[in-house]
XYZ file of C-alpha atoms in Angstrom:
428
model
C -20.952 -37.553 29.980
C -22.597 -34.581 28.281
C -19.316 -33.421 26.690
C -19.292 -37.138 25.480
C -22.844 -37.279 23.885
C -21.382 -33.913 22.375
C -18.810 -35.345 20.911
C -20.392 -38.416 19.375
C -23.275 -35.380 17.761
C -20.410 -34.080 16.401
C -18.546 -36.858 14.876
C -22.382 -38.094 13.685
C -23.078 -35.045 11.835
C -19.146 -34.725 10.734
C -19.669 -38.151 9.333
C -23.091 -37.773 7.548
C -21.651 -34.546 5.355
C -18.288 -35.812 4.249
C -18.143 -37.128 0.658
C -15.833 -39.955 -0.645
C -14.148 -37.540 -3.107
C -13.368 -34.263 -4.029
C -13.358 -34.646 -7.680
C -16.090 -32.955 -9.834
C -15.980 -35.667 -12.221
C -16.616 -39.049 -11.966
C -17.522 -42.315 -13.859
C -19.137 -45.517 -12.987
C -19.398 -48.596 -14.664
C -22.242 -50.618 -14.728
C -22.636 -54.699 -14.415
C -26.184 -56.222 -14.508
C -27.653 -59.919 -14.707
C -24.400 -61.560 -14.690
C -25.984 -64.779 -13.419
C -21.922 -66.079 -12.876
C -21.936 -69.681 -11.487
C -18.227 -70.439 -9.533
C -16.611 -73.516 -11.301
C -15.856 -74.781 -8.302
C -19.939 -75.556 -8.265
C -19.629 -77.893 -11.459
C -17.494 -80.727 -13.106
C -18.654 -79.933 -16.522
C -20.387 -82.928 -16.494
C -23.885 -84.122 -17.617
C -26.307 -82.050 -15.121
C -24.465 -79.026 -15.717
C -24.076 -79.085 -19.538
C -28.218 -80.343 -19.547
C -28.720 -77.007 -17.288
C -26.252 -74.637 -19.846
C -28.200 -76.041 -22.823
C -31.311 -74.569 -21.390
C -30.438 -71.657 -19.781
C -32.443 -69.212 -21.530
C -29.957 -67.577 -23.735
C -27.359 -67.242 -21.098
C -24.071 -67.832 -22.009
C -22.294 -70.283 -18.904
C -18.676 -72.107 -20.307
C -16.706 -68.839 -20.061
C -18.072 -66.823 -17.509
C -14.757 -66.635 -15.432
C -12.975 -65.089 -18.883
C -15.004 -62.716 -19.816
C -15.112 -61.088 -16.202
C -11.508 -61.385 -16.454
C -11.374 -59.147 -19.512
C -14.296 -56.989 -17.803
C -11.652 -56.619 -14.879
C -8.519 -56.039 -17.332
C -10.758 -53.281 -19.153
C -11.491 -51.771 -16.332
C -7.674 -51.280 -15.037
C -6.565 -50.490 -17.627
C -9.050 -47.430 -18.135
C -9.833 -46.834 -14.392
C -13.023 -45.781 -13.651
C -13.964 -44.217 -10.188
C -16.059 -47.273 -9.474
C -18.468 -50.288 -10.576
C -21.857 -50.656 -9.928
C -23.017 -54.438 -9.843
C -26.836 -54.180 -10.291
C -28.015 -57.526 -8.771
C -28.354 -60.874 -10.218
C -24.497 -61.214 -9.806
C -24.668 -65.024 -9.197
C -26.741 -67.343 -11.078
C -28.829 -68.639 -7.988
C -27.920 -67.324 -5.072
C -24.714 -69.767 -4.441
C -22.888 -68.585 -1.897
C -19.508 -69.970 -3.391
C -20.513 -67.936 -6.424
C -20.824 -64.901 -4.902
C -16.911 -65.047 -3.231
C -16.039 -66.571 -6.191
C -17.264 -63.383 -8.160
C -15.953 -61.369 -5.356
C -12.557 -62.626 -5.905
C -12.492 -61.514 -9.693
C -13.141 -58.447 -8.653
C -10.602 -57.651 -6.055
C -8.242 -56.279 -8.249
C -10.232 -53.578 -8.605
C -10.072 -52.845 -5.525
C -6.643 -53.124 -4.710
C -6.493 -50.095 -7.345
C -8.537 -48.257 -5.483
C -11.688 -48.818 -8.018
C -14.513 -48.962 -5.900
C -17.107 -52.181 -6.057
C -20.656 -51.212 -5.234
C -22.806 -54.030 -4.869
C -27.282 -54.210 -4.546
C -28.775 -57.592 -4.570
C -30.873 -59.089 -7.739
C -34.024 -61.074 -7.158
C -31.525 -64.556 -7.744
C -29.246 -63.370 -4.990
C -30.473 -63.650 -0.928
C -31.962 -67.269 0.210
C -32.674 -68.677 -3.432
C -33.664 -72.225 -2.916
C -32.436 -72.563 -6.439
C -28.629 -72.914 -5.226
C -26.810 -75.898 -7.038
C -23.982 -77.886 -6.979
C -23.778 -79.769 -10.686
C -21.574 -83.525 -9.939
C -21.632 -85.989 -12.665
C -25.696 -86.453 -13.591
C -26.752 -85.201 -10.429
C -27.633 -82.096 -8.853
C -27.297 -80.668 -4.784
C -28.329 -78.219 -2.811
C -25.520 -75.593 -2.633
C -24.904 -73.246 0.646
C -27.599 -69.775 -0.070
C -26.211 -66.331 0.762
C -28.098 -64.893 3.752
C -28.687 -60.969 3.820
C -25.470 -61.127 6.653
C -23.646 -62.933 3.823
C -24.206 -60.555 1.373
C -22.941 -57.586 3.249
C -20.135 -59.214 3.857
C -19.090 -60.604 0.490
C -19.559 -57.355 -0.931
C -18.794 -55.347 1.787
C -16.999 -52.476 0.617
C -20.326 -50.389 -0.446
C -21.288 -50.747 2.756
C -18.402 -49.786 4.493
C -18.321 -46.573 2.597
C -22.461 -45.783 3.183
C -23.024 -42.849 4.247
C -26.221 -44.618 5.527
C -27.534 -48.032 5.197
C -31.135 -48.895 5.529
C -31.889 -51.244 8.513
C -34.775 -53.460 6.956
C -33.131 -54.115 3.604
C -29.813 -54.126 2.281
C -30.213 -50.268 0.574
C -27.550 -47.842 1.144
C -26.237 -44.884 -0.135
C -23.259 -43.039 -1.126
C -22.384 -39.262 -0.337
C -20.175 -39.734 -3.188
C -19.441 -35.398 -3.700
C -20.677 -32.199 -3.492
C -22.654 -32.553 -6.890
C -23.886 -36.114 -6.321
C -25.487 -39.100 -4.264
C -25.715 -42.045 -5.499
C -28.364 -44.893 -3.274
C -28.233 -48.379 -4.038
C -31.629 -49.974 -3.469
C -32.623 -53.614 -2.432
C -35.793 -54.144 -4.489
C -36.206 -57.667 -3.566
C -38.334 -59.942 -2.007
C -36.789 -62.939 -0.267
C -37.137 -65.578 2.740
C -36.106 -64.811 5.677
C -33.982 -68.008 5.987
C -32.952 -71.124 3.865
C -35.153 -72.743 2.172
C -35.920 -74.442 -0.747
C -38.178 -72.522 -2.852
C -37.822 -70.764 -6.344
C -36.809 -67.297 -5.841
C -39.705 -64.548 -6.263
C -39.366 -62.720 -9.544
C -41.200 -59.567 -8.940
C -39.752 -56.511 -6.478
C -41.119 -54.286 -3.808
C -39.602 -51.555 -2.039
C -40.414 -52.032 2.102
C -42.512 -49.441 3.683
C -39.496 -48.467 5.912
C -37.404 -48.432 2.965
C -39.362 -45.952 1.338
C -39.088 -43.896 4.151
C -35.434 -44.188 4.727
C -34.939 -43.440 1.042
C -37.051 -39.670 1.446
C -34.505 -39.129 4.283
C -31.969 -39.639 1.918
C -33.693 -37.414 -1.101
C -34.086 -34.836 1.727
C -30.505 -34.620 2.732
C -29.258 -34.695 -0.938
C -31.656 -31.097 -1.344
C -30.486 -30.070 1.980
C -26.709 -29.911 0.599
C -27.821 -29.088 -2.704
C -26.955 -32.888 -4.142
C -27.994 -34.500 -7.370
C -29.577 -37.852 -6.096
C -29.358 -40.764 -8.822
C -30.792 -44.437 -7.964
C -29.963 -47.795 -8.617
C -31.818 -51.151 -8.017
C -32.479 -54.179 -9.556
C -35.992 -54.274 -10.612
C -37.281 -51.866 -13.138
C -39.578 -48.709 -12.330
C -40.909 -48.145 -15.563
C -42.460 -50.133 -18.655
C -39.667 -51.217 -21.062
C -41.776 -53.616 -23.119
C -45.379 -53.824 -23.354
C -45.397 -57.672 -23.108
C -42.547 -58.256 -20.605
C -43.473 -55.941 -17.591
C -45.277 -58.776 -14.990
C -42.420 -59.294 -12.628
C -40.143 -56.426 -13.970
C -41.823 -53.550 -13.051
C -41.589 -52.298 -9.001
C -45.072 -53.518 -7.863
C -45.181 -50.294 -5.757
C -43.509 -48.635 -8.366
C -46.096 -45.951 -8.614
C -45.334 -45.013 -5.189
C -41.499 -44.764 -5.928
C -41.942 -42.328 -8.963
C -44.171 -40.016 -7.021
C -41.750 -39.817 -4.052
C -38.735 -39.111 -7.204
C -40.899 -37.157 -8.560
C -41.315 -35.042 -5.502
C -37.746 -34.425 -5.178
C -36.582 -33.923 -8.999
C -34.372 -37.017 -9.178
C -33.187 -37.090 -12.877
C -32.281 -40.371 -13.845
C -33.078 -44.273 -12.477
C -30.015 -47.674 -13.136
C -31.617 -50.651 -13.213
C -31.311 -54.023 -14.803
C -33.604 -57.469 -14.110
C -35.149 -57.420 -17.422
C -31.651 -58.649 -19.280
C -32.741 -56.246 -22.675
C -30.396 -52.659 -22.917
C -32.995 -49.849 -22.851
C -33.891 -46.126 -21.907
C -37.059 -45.043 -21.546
C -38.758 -41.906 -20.005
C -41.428 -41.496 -17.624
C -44.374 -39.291 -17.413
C -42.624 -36.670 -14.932
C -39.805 -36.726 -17.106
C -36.875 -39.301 -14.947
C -35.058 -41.264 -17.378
C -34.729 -45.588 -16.380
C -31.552 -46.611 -18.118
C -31.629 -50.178 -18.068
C -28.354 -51.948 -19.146
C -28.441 -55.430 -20.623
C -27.761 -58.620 -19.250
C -23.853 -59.834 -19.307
C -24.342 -63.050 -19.935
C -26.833 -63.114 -23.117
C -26.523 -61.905 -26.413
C -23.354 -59.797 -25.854
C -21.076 -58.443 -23.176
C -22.314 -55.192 -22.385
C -21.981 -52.645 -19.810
C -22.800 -48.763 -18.968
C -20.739 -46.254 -18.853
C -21.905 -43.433 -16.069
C -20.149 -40.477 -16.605
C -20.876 -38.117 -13.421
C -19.584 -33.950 -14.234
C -21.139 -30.645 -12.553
C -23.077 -30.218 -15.950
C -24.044 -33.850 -16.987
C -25.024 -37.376 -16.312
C -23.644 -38.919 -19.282
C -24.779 -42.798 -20.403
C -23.145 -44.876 -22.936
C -23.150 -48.390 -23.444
C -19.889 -50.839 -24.496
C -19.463 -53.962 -24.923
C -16.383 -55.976 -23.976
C -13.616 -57.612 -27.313
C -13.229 -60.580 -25.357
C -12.289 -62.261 -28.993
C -9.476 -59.634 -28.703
C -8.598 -60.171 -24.794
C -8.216 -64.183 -25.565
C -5.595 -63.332 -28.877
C -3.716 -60.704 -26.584
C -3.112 -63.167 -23.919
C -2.419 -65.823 -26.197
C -5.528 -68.139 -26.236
C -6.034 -71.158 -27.878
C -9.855 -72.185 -27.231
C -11.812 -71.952 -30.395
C -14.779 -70.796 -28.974
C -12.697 -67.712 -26.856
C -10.838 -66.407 -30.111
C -14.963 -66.283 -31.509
C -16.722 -65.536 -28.716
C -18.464 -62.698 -29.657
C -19.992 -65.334 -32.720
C -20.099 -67.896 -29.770
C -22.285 -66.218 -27.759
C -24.223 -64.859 -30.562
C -25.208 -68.146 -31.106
C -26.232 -69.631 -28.386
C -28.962 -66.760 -27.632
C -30.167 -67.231 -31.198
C -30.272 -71.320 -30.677
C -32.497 -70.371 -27.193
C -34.783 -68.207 -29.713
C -35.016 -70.540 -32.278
C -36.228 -73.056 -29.698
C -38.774 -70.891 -28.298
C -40.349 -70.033 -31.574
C -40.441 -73.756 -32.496
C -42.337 -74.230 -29.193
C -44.925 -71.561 -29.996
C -45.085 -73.404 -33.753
C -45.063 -76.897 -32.166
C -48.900 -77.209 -32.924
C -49.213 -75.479 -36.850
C -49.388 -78.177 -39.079
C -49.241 -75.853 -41.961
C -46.202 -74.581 -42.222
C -42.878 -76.347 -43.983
C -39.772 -76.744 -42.473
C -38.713 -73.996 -44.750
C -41.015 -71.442 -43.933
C -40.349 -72.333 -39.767
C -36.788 -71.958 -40.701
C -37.419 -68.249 -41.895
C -39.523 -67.212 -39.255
C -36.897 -68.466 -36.632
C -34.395 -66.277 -38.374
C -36.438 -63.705 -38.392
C -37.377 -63.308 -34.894
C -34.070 -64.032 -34.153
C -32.818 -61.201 -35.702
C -35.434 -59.060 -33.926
C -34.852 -60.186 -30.466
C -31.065 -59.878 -30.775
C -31.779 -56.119 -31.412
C -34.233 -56.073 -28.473
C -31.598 -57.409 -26.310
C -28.877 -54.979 -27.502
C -30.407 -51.697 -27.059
C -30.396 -52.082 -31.216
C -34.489 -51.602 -31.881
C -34.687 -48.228 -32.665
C -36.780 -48.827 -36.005
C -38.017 -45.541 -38.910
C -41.666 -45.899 -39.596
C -40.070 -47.084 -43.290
C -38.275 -49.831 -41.325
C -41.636 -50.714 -39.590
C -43.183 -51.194 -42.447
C -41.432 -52.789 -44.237
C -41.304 -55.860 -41.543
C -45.128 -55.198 -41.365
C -45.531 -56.235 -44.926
C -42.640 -58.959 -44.750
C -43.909 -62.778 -45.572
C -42.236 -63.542 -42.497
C -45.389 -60.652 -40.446
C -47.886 -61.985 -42.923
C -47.410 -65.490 -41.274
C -47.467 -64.461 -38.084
C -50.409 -62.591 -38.290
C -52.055 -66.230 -40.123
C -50.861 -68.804 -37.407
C -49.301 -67.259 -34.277
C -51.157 -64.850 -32.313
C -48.852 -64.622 -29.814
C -45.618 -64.069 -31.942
C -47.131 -61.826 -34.153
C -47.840 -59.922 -30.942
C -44.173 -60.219 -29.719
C -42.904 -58.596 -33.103
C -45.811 -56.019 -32.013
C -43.829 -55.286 -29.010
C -40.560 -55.081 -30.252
C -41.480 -52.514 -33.167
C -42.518 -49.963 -30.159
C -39.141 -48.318 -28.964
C -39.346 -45.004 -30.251
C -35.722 -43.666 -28.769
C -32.292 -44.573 -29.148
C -31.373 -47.154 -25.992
C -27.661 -47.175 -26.483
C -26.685 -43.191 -25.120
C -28.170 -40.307 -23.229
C -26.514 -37.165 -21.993
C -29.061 -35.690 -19.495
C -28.431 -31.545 -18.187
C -28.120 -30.830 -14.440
C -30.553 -28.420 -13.381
């Protein structure tokens, strides 16, 4: 019995200090915010077309092709791995979420690793539809059980997974760690509530994850984090909901043990910021909005390397001989319909000024437009010339006349002061 109970120590501790690979470099892709809704959830009819009209800048006809060029990208250049963080389904459907899994599998089958953390739409979202004819119905939720299951291949390869929450993480080499954090806040069953926006990190979680930072400085590991919600302030007006509401806590505890660099998403804009103790939050952009965009993560003994891309799926539809309109444009498409959901917002915010024309509504619509796409795209990197010049723009001047609020969004956007597209951060 004690040779037993030897044995198992043994195998334990064998277990906890292997690594999935031996190479010294690496690279990860990175998916966030797809919000992908399985078509066998809607008959293009009425309720779903009223729902895609207003689905706040999120782009829902081709979501199946433009994973399938993600996919197609992806074997062809064959990264070690992708990193799906959260919001993967558009409500939580569970058909969604194998749906999504299935587009994905051929990944796998060349051995392209799928790492999966859940988004604050994913685990017992009352918002789960089915779209038939005019009408709308509940659709079966993914329960945490689901979820591991579904996506199942991160946590088959954990090197630990938390027991509370659906964290784990990844002895991925000597040089690196990577842990994959459930930032969520969901019911504990199904139900038929809205899903909760904002993100906390469990107590227990917390302390699982300083086991983790501990055992990445025992072996001399560089630990890097991903999770859905964001830790720092990307935007001074869109942070309620976004930011970790213990997030204080987290960065004192990353602090502590030097981690470099934060992945998140759950905002839907591509941007980096740093934070006071010097960790970097890469944010990258929402798949389904303005553009297709992903991260690259490019993982070597001297760098973590970040650059954005965005996916030619105009180009994938030509190559493999397309004939849809919209497909053969899409990049225009999709363009579009996040500049039609801006448009409608700034009309809403206008709906009550009586003293501007139709003309002058049609330039400021343009011209927030323009502003948001570039929020959106990492693209909002402005020169104090630049700033100025859209501070003294009639487009400003009327903001600043008749909409406080607006004028204040511009505010916000003119605030970025470093590139959000690329960062090559040292290893100490």
């Amino acid at each position: 019995m004690v040779c037993g109970l030897l044995l198992l120590a043994l195998w334990t501790t064998k277990k906890a200090n292997s690594v999935l690979q031996q190479d010294s470099e690496s690279e990860f892709w990175l998916l966030s915010d797809v919000h992908f809704l399985s078509s066998t959830l809607h008959d293009n009819g009425i309720a779903f077309n009223q729902f895609a009209e207003g689905a706040a800048g999120k782009e829902m006809r081709y979501q199946t092709e433009s994973l399938e060029a993600f996919v197609a990208e992806a074997l062809e250049k064959r990264p070690t791995g992708v990193i799906l963080t959260g919001d993967m389904t558009l409500n939580g459907e569970k058909a969604s979420a194998e749906s999504l899994a299935e587009l994905l599998a051929p990944l796998q089958e060349a051995s392209i690793m799928v790492l999966s953390l859940p988004g604050n739409h994913e685990i017992y979202n009352g918002w789960a539809r089915i779209f038939d004819g005019d009408k709308e119905f509940y659709a079966d939720q993914i329960s945490p059980q689901d979820f591991k299951d579904i996506f199942s291949e991160g946590y088959e390869k954990a090197d630990s997974v938390d027991r509370t929450s659906l964290s784990y993480s990844i002895n991925l080499n000597d040089q690196y760690r990577l842990v994959l954090l459930d930032s969520c806040i969901y019911e504990e069953q199904v139900n038929w509530n809205q899903p909760t926006t904002n993100g906390r990190l469990k107590e227990s979680t917390l302390e699982w994850l300083k086991d983790q930072l501990e055992a990445a400085k025992q072996q001399q590991q560089t630990p890097l984090l991903f999770m859905h919600h964001n830790l720092l302030e990307h935007n001074s007006l869109l942070k309620e909901g976004y930011i970790l509401d213990n997030s204080a806590q987290l960065q004192q505890l990353l602090t502590a043990y030097q981690v470099p660099a934060i992945f998140s998403g759950h905002i839907h804009i591509q941007d980096i910021t740093e934070g006071p103790s010097g960790i970097q939050e890469i944010v990258t952009g929402s798949y389904s909005t303005q553009e297709l965009g992903y991260g690259v993560v490019t993982l070597t003994d001297k760098t973590i390397n970040y650059q954005k891309k965005v996916i030619d799926l105009d180009q994938w539809a030509a190559k493999n001989k397309r004939t849809d309109p919209h497909l053969l444009q899409y990049s225009n498409y999709q363009a579009t319909i996040f500049q039609q959901d801006t448009t409608k917002m700034v009309r809403q915010q206008l709906a009550s000024v009586t003293e501007l024309t139709e003309e002058q509504i049609n330039i400021l619509c343009t011209f927030i437009s323009k502003m948001n796409a570039a929020l959106f795209t990492g693209d909002d990197t402005y020169s104090q010339e630049e700033k100025e010049t859209i501070r003294h723009s009639e487009e400003y001047q009327l903001l600043a006349t008749y909409s406080y609020f607006l004028k204040q969004y511009v505010d916000s956007l003119l605030e970025d002061k470093s590139p959000d597209n690329g960062l090559t951060l040292p290893i100490k």
